[in-house]
Coordinates of C-alpha atoms and ligand atoms in Angstrom, one line a residue:
M23 CA 46.8 138.9 65.7
Q24 CA 44.4 141.5 67.3
N25 CA 41.4 142.4 65.1
S26 CA 38.6 144.8 65.6
I27 CA 35.2 143.2 65.2
S28 CA 31.7 144.3 64.5
G29 CA 28.6 142.4 65.5
F30 CA 30.5 140.7 68.5
S31 CA 27.5 140.8 70.7
K32 CA 25.5 138.8 68.1
L33 CA 27.9 135.9 68.2
S34 CA 27.2 132.8 70.4
K35 CA 29.1 132.5 73.6
T36 CA 31.4 129.8 72.1
E37 CA 32.0 131.9 69.0
K38 CA 32.9 134.9 71.2
I39 CA 35.4 132.7 73.1
D40 CA 36.8 131.3 69.8
W41 CA 37.4 134.8 68.5
L42 CA 39.1 135.9 71.8
I43 CA 41.3 132.8 71.9
Q44 CA 42.3 133.3 68.2
S45 CA 42.9 137.0 68.5
Y46 CA 44.7 137.2 71.9
F47 CA 45.9 133.7 72.9
Y48 CA 47.4 132.2 69.7
N49 CA 44.6 129.6 69.7
D50 CA 45.8 128.3 73.1
E51 CA 43.4 125.6 74.2
C52 CA 44.5 126.1 77.9
A53 CA 43.2 129.7 77.8
K54 CA 39.9 128.4 76.4
S55 CA 39.6 125.7 79.0
I56 CA 40.1 128.2 81.9
L57 CA 37.0 129.9 80.7
T58 CA 34.9 126.8 80.2
Q59 CA 36.0 125.3 83.5
Y60 CA 34.2 128.1 85.2
W61 CA 30.9 127.5 83.4
N62 CA 28.3 126.0 85.7
S63 CA 27.3 122.4 84.8
D64 CA 23.7 123.4 85.6
K65 CA 22.8 124.8 82.2
K66 CA 19.8 126.8 83.5
L67 CA 21.9 128.4 86.2
Q68 CA 24.6 129.2 83.7
K69 CA 22.1 130.8 81.3
L70 CA 20.8 133.0 84.1
H71 CA 24.3 134.3 84.7
D72 CA 24.9 134.6 80.9
E73 CA 21.9 136.8 80.7
F74 CA 22.8 139.2 83.5
I75 CA 25.1 141.1 81.2
E76 CA 26.1 141.4 77.5
N77 CA 29.0 139.4 76.1
T78 CA 29.3 137.0 79.0
I79 CA 32.1 134.5 78.4
T80 CA 32.3 132.8 81.8
N81 CA 31.7 133.4 85.5
F82 CA 34.1 135.3 87.8
Y83 CA 34.1 133.7 91.2
L84 CA 34.5 135.6 94.5
P85 CA 34.4 133.7 97.8
L86 CA 31.1 134.1 99.8
G87 CA 31.8 133.9 103.5
V88 CA 29.9 134.7 106.6
A89 CA 30.6 136.6 109.8
P90 CA 28.5 135.3 112.7
N91 CA 27.7 136.8 116.1
F92 CA 26.6 140.3 115.0
L93 CA 24.2 141.6 117.7
I94 CA 22.3 144.5 116.1
N95 CA 19.6 146.2 118.1
D96 CA 19.4 143.0 120.2
H97 CA 18.9 140.8 117.2
L98 CA 21.6 138.3 116.2
Y99 CA 22.7 138.1 112.6
T100 CA 25.2 136.1 110.6
I101 CA 26.3 138.5 107.9
P102 CA 27.1 137.2 104.4
M103 CA 30.2 138.8 102.7
A104 CA 31.5 138.4 99.2
I105 CA 35.1 139.4 99.2
E106 CA 38.6 138.3 98.0
E107 CA 40.7 140.0 100.7
S108 CA 42.0 137.3 103.1
S109 CA 41.6 139.1 106.5
V110 CA 38.3 140.9 106.1
I111 CA 35.8 138.3 107.3
A112 CA 38.1 137.2 110.1
A113 CA 38.3 140.9 111.2
A114 CA 34.6 141.4 111.0
S115 CA 33.9 138.2 113.0
K116 CA 36.4 139.2 115.6
A117 CA 34.8 142.6 116.0
A118 CA 31.3 141.1 116.1
K119 CA 32.4 138.7 118.9
F120 CA 34.1 141.6 120.8
W121 CA 30.9 143.7 120.8
L122 CA 28.6 140.7 121.4
N123 CA 29.7 140.7 125.0
R124 CA 29.5 144.5 125.3
G125 CA 25.9 145.1 124.4
G126 CA 26.3 144.7 120.6
F127 CA 25.7 147.3 117.9
K128 CA 22.8 149.9 117.9
A129 CA 21.7 151.2 114.5
E130 CA 19.0 153.6 113.3
V131 CA 17.9 154.8 109.9
I132 CA 17.8 158.6 110.0
S133 CA 16.1 159.1 106.6
T134 CA 15.5 157.4 103.3
V135 CA 15.0 160.2 100.8
K136 CA 16.5 159.7 97.4
I137 CA 17.3 162.3 94.7
G138 CA 17.1 162.6 91.0
Q139 CA 17.5 165.6 88.7
V140 CA 16.5 166.9 85.3
H141 CA 19.4 169.1 84.2
F142 CA 18.5 171.9 81.7
T143 CA 19.5 175.2 80.4
Y144 CA 17.2 178.2 80.0
T145 CA 18.0 181.5 78.4
G146 CA 14.9 183.5 79.1
D147 CA 13.5 185.5 82.0
K148 CA 13.8 183.8 85.4
N149 CA 10.4 185.0 86.5
V150 CA 8.8 183.4 83.5
L151 CA 10.5 180.1 84.3
H152 CA 9.4 180.2 87.9
S153 CA 5.8 180.9 87.0
F154 CA 5.9 178.2 84.3
F155 CA 7.3 175.7 86.8
N156 CA 4.7 176.5 89.5
A157 CA 1.9 176.2 86.9
I158 CA 3.0 172.7 85.6
K159 CA 4.4 171.2 88.8
S160 CA 1.3 169.1 89.5
K161 CA 1.2 168.0 85.9
L162 CA 4.8 166.8 86.1
I163 CA 3.7 164.6 88.9
A164 CA 0.4 163.5 87.4
D165 CA 2.0 162.6 84.1
A166 CA 4.3 160.1 85.9
S167 CA 1.3 158.3 87.5
D168 CA 1.7 155.2 85.4
I169 CA 5.2 154.8 86.7
T170 CA 4.4 155.8 90.3
K171 CA 1.1 154.1 91.0
N172 CA 2.5 150.8 92.3
M173 CA 5.1 152.5 94.4
E174 CA 2.4 154.9 95.8
R175 CA 0.1 152.0 96.7
R176 CA 2.9 150.7 98.9
G177 CA 3.5 154.1 100.5
G178 CA 6.3 155.5 98.4
G179 CA 6.6 157.7 95.3
I180 CA 7.6 161.2 94.4
L181 CA 8.0 163.4 97.4
D182 CA 8.6 166.7 95.8
I183 CA 10.0 168.5 92.8
E184 CA 11.8 171.8 93.1
L185 CA 13.1 174.2 90.5
R186 CA 16.7 175.0 91.3
D187 CA 18.5 178.0 89.9
K188 CA 22.2 177.0 89.4
T189 CA 23.1 179.9 87.2
G190 CA 25.5 181.2 89.8
D191 CA 27.6 178.0 89.1
L192 CA 27.1 177.7 85.4
E193 CA 25.5 180.1 82.9
N194 CA 21.8 179.3 82.2
Y195 CA 21.9 176.1 84.2
Y196 CA 18.8 175.0 86.1
Q197 CA 17.5 171.8 87.6
L198 CA 14.3 170.0 88.4
H199 CA 15.5 168.6 91.7
A200 CA 13.2 165.8 92.7
T201 CA 13.0 163.7 95.8
F202 CA 11.7 160.1 96.1
E203 CA 10.8 157.5 98.6
T204 CA 11.5 154.1 97.0
L205 CA 10.8 151.8 100.1
D206 CA 12.5 148.4 99.7
A207 CA 13.7 149.1 96.2
M208 CA 17.1 150.7 95.5
G209 CA 14.9 152.6 93.1
A210 CA 17.3 153.5 90.3
N211 CA 15.0 152.4 87.5
F212 CA 11.9 153.9 89.2
I213 CA 13.7 157.3 89.7
N214 CA 15.2 157.4 86.2
S215 CA 11.8 156.6 84.6
C216 CA 10.1 159.3 86.6
L217 CA 12.8 161.8 85.6
E218 CA 12.6 161.0 81.9
Q219 CA 8.8 161.5 82.1
F220 CA 9.3 164.8 83.9
A221 CA 11.6 165.9 81.1
N222 CA 9.1 165.0 78.5
T223 CA 6.2 166.8 80.2
F224 CA 8.5 169.8 80.8
K225 CA 9.4 170.1 77.1
I226 CA 5.8 169.6 75.9
E227 CA 4.4 172.0 78.4
A228 CA 7.0 174.6 77.6
Q229 CA 5.7 174.6 74.0
N230 CA 2.0 174.7 75.3
H231 CA 2.9 177.7 77.5
D232 CA 5.0 179.5 74.9
V233 CA 8.1 179.3 77.1
D234 CA 11.1 179.4 74.8
G235 CA 14.8 178.8 75.5
I236 CA 14.6 175.5 77.5
D237 CA 17.0 172.8 76.6
V238 CA 17.0 169.6 78.6
I239 CA 20.6 168.3 78.9
M240 CA 19.9 165.0 80.9
S241 CA 17.7 163.3 83.4
I242 CA 19.4 161.0 86.0
L243 CA 19.2 160.0 89.6
S244 CA 21.9 161.1 91.9
N245 CA 24.1 158.5 93.7
Y246 CA 24.8 161.2 96.3
V247 CA 22.1 160.5 98.8
P248 CA 23.0 162.4 102.0
E249 CA 19.3 162.1 103.0
C250 CA 19.3 158.4 102.8
L251 CA 21.2 158.1 106.0
V252 CA 21.9 155.4 108.6
K253 CA 23.8 155.6 111.9
A254 CA 25.4 152.7 113.7
E255 CA 27.3 152.7 117.0
V256 CA 28.9 150.8 119.8
R257 CA 29.4 152.0 123.3
C258 CA 30.7 150.7 126.6
K259 CA 32.5 151.8 129.8
I260 CA 36.2 152.1 129.0
E261 CA 37.1 149.5 131.6
D262 CA 34.9 147.0 129.8
L263 CA 37.1 147.3 126.7
K264 CA 39.6 145.1 128.5
D265 CA 40.4 141.9 126.7
K266 CA 43.5 139.8 125.8
D267 CA 44.6 142.3 123.2
I268 CA 43.6 145.3 125.3
P269 CA 45.3 144.9 128.7
E270 CA 45.1 148.6 129.4
P271 CA 41.7 149.9 128.2
Y272 CA 42.2 153.5 129.2
I273 CA 45.4 153.7 127.1
F274 CA 43.7 151.9 124.3
A275 CA 40.6 154.1 124.3
K276 CA 42.8 157.2 124.1
K277 CA 45.0 155.9 121.3
F278 CA 42.0 154.6 119.4
K279 CA 40.3 158.0 119.6
Q280 CA 43.5 159.7 118.5
A281 CA 43.6 157.4 115.4
I282 CA 40.0 158.4 114.6
T283 CA 40.8 162.1 115.0
I284 CA 43.8 161.7 112.7
A285 CA 41.5 160.2 110.0
E286 CA 39.1 163.0 110.6
I287 CA 41.7 165.7 109.9
E288 CA 44.2 164.1 107.5
P289 CA 42.9 163.0 104.0
H290 CA 45.8 160.5 103.3
R291 CA 44.9 158.6 106.4
A292 CA 41.1 159.2 105.9
V293 CA 41.2 157.5 102.5
T294 CA 42.8 154.3 103.9
H295 CA 40.7 154.4 107.0
N296 CA 37.5 154.6 104.9
K297 CA 38.9 151.9 102.6
G298 CA 38.8 149.7 105.6
V299 CA 35.2 150.7 106.3
M300 CA 34.3 149.9 102.7
N301 CA 35.9 146.4 103.0
G302 CA 33.0 145.6 105.2
I303 CA 30.4 147.6 103.4
D304 CA 31.1 146.5 99.9
A305 CA 31.3 142.8 100.8
V306 CA 27.7 142.9 102.2
V307 CA 26.4 145.1 99.5
L308 CA 27.8 142.7 96.9
A309 CA 26.5 139.6 98.7
T310 CA 23.0 141.1 98.8
G311 CA 23.0 142.0 95.1
N312 CA 23.2 145.7 95.6
D313 CA 25.2 148.2 93.5
F314 CA 28.5 148.7 95.3
R315 CA 29.7 151.3 92.8
A316 CA 26.7 153.5 93.6
V317 CA 27.3 153.0 97.3
E318 CA 31.1 153.7 97.0
A319 CA 30.5 156.9 95.0
G320 CA 27.8 158.2 97.5
V321 CA 29.7 157.3 100.6
H322 CA 33.0 159.0 99.4
A323 CA 31.1 162.1 98.4
Y324 CA 29.6 162.2 101.9
A325 CA 33.1 161.8 103.4
S326 CA 33.9 165.1 101.7
K327 CA 30.8 167.0 102.6
E328 CA 32.6 169.5 104.8
G329 CA 35.0 170.3 101.9
N330 CA 37.8 168.0 103.0
Y331 CA 37.9 164.3 102.7
S332 CA 37.4 162.9 106.2
S333 CA 36.7 159.9 108.3
L334 CA 33.3 158.2 108.0
T335 CA 33.6 157.0 111.6
H336 CA 33.9 159.0 114.8
C337 CA 34.8 158.4 118.4
S338 CA 34.0 160.1 121.7
I339 CA 35.0 159.5 125.3
D340 CA 32.6 161.0 127.9
N341 CA 32.4 160.1 131.5
D342 CA 34.6 157.1 131.0
E343 CA 32.3 155.9 128.3
F344 CA 33.8 154.9 124.9
C345 CA 31.5 155.5 121.9
F346 CA 32.4 154.7 118.3
W347 CA 30.0 155.4 115.5
I348 CA 29.5 155.7 111.8
E349 CA 27.0 157.8 109.8
I350 CA 26.7 157.0 106.1
P351 CA 24.4 157.4 103.2
L352 CA 23.3 154.0 101.8
A353 CA 20.8 153.5 98.9
L354 CA 20.0 149.8 99.1
G355 CA 17.3 147.5 97.9
T356 CA 16.0 144.2 99.1
V357 CA 13.5 143.9 96.2
G358 CA 14.1 144.3 92.5
G359 CA 17.4 144.1 90.7
L360 CA 19.3 140.9 91.3
T361 CA 17.6 140.2 94.6
S362 CA 15.1 137.6 93.4
L363 CA 17.3 136.4 90.5
H364 CA 20.7 135.5 91.7
P365 CA 20.4 132.4 93.8
L366 CA 23.2 133.4 96.1
V367 CA 21.7 136.8 96.7
K368 CA 18.4 135.1 97.6
F369 CA 20.4 132.9 100.0
A370 CA 22.2 136.0 101.5
L371 CA 18.9 137.8 102.0
Q372 CA 17.3 134.8 103.6
L373 CA 20.3 134.4 105.9
L374 CA 19.6 138.0 107.0
Q375 CA 16.0 137.0 107.6
N376 CA 14.6 138.8 104.6
P377 CA 15.4 142.3 105.7
K378 CA 13.5 145.4 104.6
A379 CA 15.8 148.0 102.9
R380 CA 15.9 149.9 106.2
D381 CA 17.1 146.8 108.0
L382 CA 19.8 146.1 105.4
M383 CA 21.0 149.7 105.7
K384 CA 21.6 149.1 109.4
I385 CA 23.3 145.7 108.8
V386 CA 25.6 147.2 106.2
A387 CA 26.5 150.2 108.3
V388 CA 27.3 147.9 111.2
A389 CA 29.5 145.8 108.9
G390 CA 31.5 148.9 108.0
L391 CA 31.8 150.0 111.6
A392 CA 32.9 146.6 112.8
Q393 CA 35.5 146.4 110.0
N394 CA 36.9 149.8 111.0
F395 CA 36.9 148.9 114.6
A396 CA 38.9 145.7 113.9
A397 CA 41.4 147.6 111.7
V398 CA 42.0 150.5 114.1
K399 CA 42.1 148.2 117.1
S400 CA 44.9 146.2 115.3
L401 CA 46.6 149.3 114.0
T402 CA 46.8 150.9 117.5
T403 CA 47.8 147.7 119.3
T404 CA 49.6 144.8 117.5
G405 CA 49.8 146.4 114.0
I406 CA 47.8 144.7 111.1
Q407 CA 50.5 142.7 109.5
Q408 CA 50.5 139.9 112.0
G409 CA 46.8 139.1 111.5
H410 CA 46.8 140.0 107.8
M411 CA 49.8 137.8 106.9
K412 CA 48.4 134.9 108.9
M413 CA 45.3 135.0 106.7
H414 CA 47.4 135.6 103.6
L415 CA 49.6 132.6 104.4
M416 CA 47.2 130.3 102.6
N417 CA 47.4 132.4 99.4
I418 CA 51.2 132.2 99.4
L419 CA 51.1 128.4 100.0
N420 CA 48.6 128.1 97.1
Q421 CA 50.9 130.1 94.9
F422 CA 53.5 127.4 95.5
D423 CA 50.9 124.6 94.9
A424 CA 51.5 123.3 98.5
D425 CA 49.7 120.0 99.1
E426 CA 47.7 119.3 102.2
T427 CA 50.6 117.8 104.2
E428 CA 52.8 120.8 103.4
K429 CA 50.0 123.2 104.3
S430 CA 49.3 121.7 107.7
E431 CA 53.0 121.5 108.5
L432 CA 53.7 125.1 107.5
I433 CA 50.5 126.5 109.1
E434 CA 51.7 124.9 112.4
Y435 CA 55.2 126.3 111.9
F436 CA 53.9 129.8 111.3
K437 CA 51.8 129.8 114.4
T438 CA 55.0 130.8 116.2
T439 CA 56.9 132.5 113.4
T440 CA 56.2 135.8 111.7
V441 CA 54.7 135.4 108.3
T442 CA 56.4 137.2 105.5
H443 CA 56.5 136.3 101.8
S444 CA 60.2 135.5 102.0
A445 CA 59.9 133.5 105.2
V446 CA 57.2 131.3 103.6
V447 CA 59.3 130.8 100.5
E448 CA 62.3 129.8 102.6
A449 CA 60.2 127.4 104.8
I450 CA 58.6 125.7 101.8
T451 CA 61.9 125.3 100.0
K452 CA 63.4 123.9 103.1
L453 CA 60.6 121.5 103.6
R454 CA 60.7 120.3 100.0
S455 CA 64.5 119.7 100.1
K456 CA 64.1 117.4 103.0
Ligands
MEV517 C1 43.2 147.0 104.5 O1 42.4 146.4 103.5 C2 42.4 148.0 105.2 C3 43.2 148.8 106.3 O2 44.3 149.4 105.7 C4 42.3 149.8 106.8 C5 42.9 150.8 107.8 O3 44.1 151.1 107.6 O4 42.2 151.3 108.6 C6 43.7 147.9 107.3

């Protein structure tokens, strides 16, 4: 029986679960025990997780793995990654090792400016609006000083506020387009608080200056941050690309570059190509307690900045030198949010040697580049299924509840046999019928 309910959030955790089990699981005790099995026995730790969100019923685990051997600007990192996809960490580790012996990754932050906007409509004379804005611009900033003073003490704050006329796109539509430096914080709360204060001052001052016809629609940061930009690259002589998977480096380099060009010009391929980039990026963003939805939205918008969805990575071959790079917007924080709350996030940041936000931008961009390098290297040489299915083998064995003996026997067997779902089913059936 499925009921609507009011006051759900006021129920205790157990009451919420009881309601769910009664409404959707015919009072099945097994369904209930799945939820409680995932509660942490450390009550304080569980309470911390319960209080991250509303209506928590249990924890949802993802594996946290690490990819060692990342040499970034001559500094060695072991990168934490939270991800469920079998082959991602293996691929990242392989790419890290490959480039470790070829000079490693170089990364630089190009800029760190973040953006927020007060969207409003105005029906009066444009010149009046411009004069009014110029007259109150410093007051907009001054009225936010309670919010900005700590950030300013550390060297950040509001960079500028512009009045933008968007009436060419939408009748009567204008913006207060503000830019911010939020240092080591991702800055969403800081920016949104400033914007709401700008909107308040704007409305009050409009009355004080007898400016009629302003209607504030909303005030919100933008997750499109094309000025919060990081670049990461690898480069080496083509002949140095040679390894056991790349017996003919010149042929490899040419094909690899072609694959990147295809992703640059063909949106269907670009989306999958960038999905591979995001395999690396999201996993580190998540492990370090950052907002992967914000990063995803901003990165994909950036991938479309020329009007067509395109590759986030690029490749050049000049004078027999192979260069592969990524340039992406990343609004990340290493203070605030979950960073000092979630014990595993704290661990991940410590593992990365307590990076500044700028360092984390570089690390995350490198993880994306490495992931893409590994994917495109496989795609243009062996194909991805060989490696992917090897990693996925364990998932299939677990689906069949294989015990340790069965697992080791089948892992051995599939070292020399192609892994497909049906081949695994056949092998396990055969083994069990012995
Ligand atoms: C799979 O998660 C990601 C890839 O499809 C990326 C790509 O095709 O470049 C392998």
